Amino acid sequence: QPEHSEVTICAYCGVGCAFKAEMRGEEIVRMVPWKDGKANHGHSCIKGRFAYGYATHPDRILKPMIREEITDPWSEVSWKEAISFTARRFKEIQAKYGVRSVGAITSSRCTNEENYLVQKLVRSGFGNNNVDTCARVCHSPTGYGLHQAFGTSAGTQDFDSVDDADVILVIGANPTDAHPVFGSRMKARLRQGARLIVIDPRRIDLVRSPHVRADYHLSLKPGTNVAMVTALAHVIVTEGLANERFVRERCDWDEFQDWAAFVSEERNSPEATEQFTGVPAADVRAAARLYATGGNGAIYYGLGVTEHSQGSTTVMAIANLAMVTGNLGRRGVGINPLRGQNNVQGSCDMGSFPHELPGYQHISSDKTRTAFEAEWGVDLDKEPGLRIPNMFDAAIDGVFKGLYVQGEDILQSDPDTKHVSASLAAMELIVVQDLFLVETANYAHVFLPGATFLEKDGTFTNAERRIQRVRKVMSPKNGYGDWEITQMIANAMSLGWTYSHSSEIMDEVARLTPRFANVSYDKLDKDGSVQWPCNDATPDGVPIMHVNGFMRGKGKFVITEYVPSDEKTGPRFPLLLTTGRILSQYNAGAQTRRTENSLWHEEDVLEIHPHDAEDRGVRDGDRVRVQSRAGETTLHAKVTDRVAPGVVYMTFHHPMTQANVVTTDNSDWATNCPEYKVTAVQVSPATGP
Ligand code: SF4
C-alpha cells in the first residue's frame, strides 16, 4: 500500500499529463493519472503510466566521472573534483581559442528552471550566446513560422478546444502514437461526428481505425507539404471560399491580396501540383472545400511538417490557410503544433536560442539586454551565437572546442551521425549531464549524473502553453537536481549564484519575462496550472490566443513558394524514407528501452509496401539493408500497405539501428531544423546477422 503521494507531470510527450505518484518510501507503487490534470483529465498512455522504471535502472550512472582523453577509461571522482575540472577546462579553452569557442545545448526533457540556468550560464559565465536547444531538431520551424504570421510562436488553443471542432485537419502528425492522450480526445470528437482530413504519406491509425474513418487521406509524397497546402489555399481562394470579413478585419489586406494572387496562379492548383504531391486533384479540391465550409476547422500538426527543408514555409502556409478561412481566435479552431517532448515549449520559452533571451526577447535589443544585465550583474554579448549544426561545423573548422550538453543524446538524435561524431571528436571538452552513458558520452570528457523528473522540483510547459509543477517524489539518487549541478558549475566560474530552491529561479524568470510576469509556484500550487501569457493583463492565463487581434497586430500572409527538396530519388536511391515514433517508445529510447515498454517494441522496423518488397525479394520479417547517400543501416522489414509504393518508413528508437546514419544534413532554410522526413534510399536484402 502507498504511504504518501505527490502530483507531478509526465516527462515524455508534450501533452503534459498529470499523475499522482503513489509512493512507499522511495519506491513508486503506481502512477495514477490525476483526474484534475487539466491536460489529461484523468487519462494516460502506457508511457506515463508504466514507463518510469528507468529511474531505478542499474544502468544509471550515479557518480561523476572524468577523463583527459576520450580513449582513456573513466575515473569516478567527487562532485567537487568533477565540477572544478569542468570549470577549469572551459576557462582554459576560452583562454586559448577565444570567448566564443564554447557553448551549451539545453534539453526539452528538463524543467524550465534547468533550461533557464543553462542559458544563463552560457550568457553570463561563458560570455557568449552559443546556446541552443534540442527543439532545434524538432519544432524550431514552428517558432519561426508562427512568429512571422502572428507575432508569437505558440500553439493557439488549449486541448479542450478540440471538443468544438467540426473539421479536424491533421498534417504530419500521428497523435495516437506520439500524443496518445490527446489522440484519444481527438478520436472522441470524431466519434461525435467531426469530419477528418489527414495529410500524411503514411496511413496512420486515425485514417482507419475502429469507429473513426478519415473523410480524406491525402497521401502525399514526402517533401511536398508546401505544394499541398498551397493547393488547398488555391481552391479556397479561386472558388470564393475565403472569409473576407475576417481577413479585412484581422490581417494585412495588401499582403493578403499579393498572396491571393500568388495562390490563384494555375501552377498552384491541385491539378498542376499533382505531379509533385501524387495526390489526385479531386481529393485535394474536396478536402479544401470541407475545411473551408465545414464549420470550425482545427489544424493539428507535428514533425512531419517541421522536419523538412521547407519546414518553416509549411508552417507559414498552414497559418495562411487558417487566416484565409477565419479559423483563429475562438474555440474549436486554430493551429496546434503537437510538441514531441514534454518541455519543448518551455525550453524555447526560457531563452535556449542563440538569438533570444527568455520570453523570445531578441539579444540585439539594448533595452532587453540592459534589463538582464541589471538582474544578472554582467555585460552581455549582443551578437547571436551558434545554432547546434553551426556548432558542429565550427568544431570541424577547429574554432569551437567545448560543449556542455544537458539531457540530450545528440549523437543519436541529430542527423548525419558521421558528421556529428567527427564534430564531437574534434572538440577538446565535452561535458554530458545525463542519466545513462548515452551514445554522446562516448565522446565526453566529463560525465555529470543527472536526475530524473521524479527526483526534482520545477515546471514543464506543455504543447498548449500550460505551465505545470513537477514535484520531487524521491530523493535524487545522484545527490543533486540538474539545476543544482549547473549552479555548481556557475559558481566554480565565480558567478556567485545563490538559488536555494527552483521556485527562486521561476521568480527571476517572472521578473525578466513579461509573458511570465505573474507566474509563481504559489500560483501554480493554488490554480494547478496556467497557460501563458500570465501577467497583469491576463492574470489567469490565456487558453485561446488571438481572440481580439494577433500579437503582432495584423496577421501576416506570407507567399509560400514550393521548392523541391535537394534530396532526390534516382536509380541508385529510388525510395523515399521517412521516420517516426511508435506508441510504446520514446525518441532515442534512453528511458523507455530501460522499462518494460521495451517488450512491446524490441527493435526498430522498416515499413515497406508489398510491391517494393516483392521487387527486391524482401519478405515480411527479413533483415534488410537501407542505404542512402549519407550512410547505411540494417534492420527487419515489415511489409505493409500502410506506406505507399515508393515510400519506406522507419522508427528510430534503438541505437543498434542508428536511423540517423542514413538521414542527410539537409535542413530547413530558416532554422536549420534537419530534414529527417525526406531521405532517398535503396533497400535490399541484408546478408549476415
Ligand atoms: Fe500523457 Fe504523453 Fe505522458 Fe502519454 S507520454 S502519459 S500522452 S504526457
Short mmCIF file of N, CA and C in Angstrom, two decimals, residues 574-575 608-619 645-646 682-685:
data_model
loop_
_atom_site.label_atom_id
_atom_site.label_comp_id
_atom_site.label_asym_id
_atom_site.label_seq_id
_atom_site.Cartn_x
_atom_site.Cartn_y
_atom_site.Cartn_z
N PRO A 574 16.08 4.84 -55.10
CA PRO A 574 14.77 5.08 -55.73
C PRO A 574 13.60 5.27 -54.75
N LEU A 575 13.82 5.05 -53.46
CA LEU A 575 12.72 5.14 -52.50
C LEU A 575 12.91 6.35 -51.60
N ILE A 608 7.67 -1.28 -45.53
CA ILE A 608 7.86 -1.20 -46.98
C ILE A 608 6.61 -1.76 -47.67
N HIS A 609 6.19 -1.11 -48.75
CA HIS A 609 4.99 -1.54 -49.46
C HIS A 609 5.21 -2.91 -50.12
N PRO A 610 4.16 -3.74 -50.21
CA PRO A 610 4.32 -5.08 -50.79
C PRO A 610 4.94 -5.05 -52.19
N HIS A 611 4.59 -4.07 -53.02
CA HIS A 611 5.17 -4.03 -54.38
C HIS A 611 6.67 -3.80 -54.32
N ASP A 612 7.08 -2.85 -53.49
CA ASP A 612 8.52 -2.55 -53.38
C ASP A 612 9.27 -3.73 -52.77
N ALA A 613 8.61 -4.39 -51.82
CA ALA A 613 9.25 -5.56 -51.19
C ALA A 613 9.43 -6.67 -52.22
N GLU A 614 8.38 -6.92 -52.99
CA GLU A 614 8.45 -8.00 -53.97
C GLU A 614 9.53 -7.71 -55.01
N ASP A 615 9.58 -6.45 -55.47
CA ASP A 615 10.60 -6.08 -56.46
C ASP A 615 12.00 -6.38 -55.97
N ARG A 616 12.19 -6.37 -54.65
CA ARG A 616 13.53 -6.53 -54.07
C ARG A 616 13.75 -7.91 -53.45
N GLY A 617 12.77 -8.76 -53.58
CA GLY A 617 12.90 -10.09 -52.98
C GLY A 617 12.90 -10.04 -51.47
N VAL A 618 12.17 -9.08 -50.90
CA VAL A 618 12.12 -8.93 -49.43
C VAL A 618 10.80 -9.48 -48.93
N ARG A 619 10.86 -10.34 -47.92
CA ARG A 619 9.62 -10.85 -47.30
C ARG A 619 9.48 -10.26 -45.90
N PRO A 645 3.53 2.86 -52.34
CA PRO A 645 4.69 2.43 -53.13
C PRO A 645 5.66 3.59 -53.30
N GLY A 646 6.94 3.30 -53.20
CA GLY A 646 7.95 4.35 -53.36
C GLY A 646 8.35 5.01 -52.05
N GLN A 682 17.95 3.21 -50.92
CA GLN A 682 17.72 1.92 -51.56
C GLN A 682 17.56 0.90 -50.45
N VAL A 683 16.72 -0.08 -50.67
CA VAL A 683 16.52 -1.17 -49.71
C VAL A 683 16.83 -2.48 -50.40
N SER A 684 17.62 -3.31 -49.74
CA SER A 684 17.96 -4.60 -50.34
C SER A 684 18.06 -5.64 -49.22
N PRO A 685 17.91 -6.92 -49.57
CA PRO A 685 18.04 -7.94 -48.53
C PRO A 685 19.43 -7.87 -47.91
#
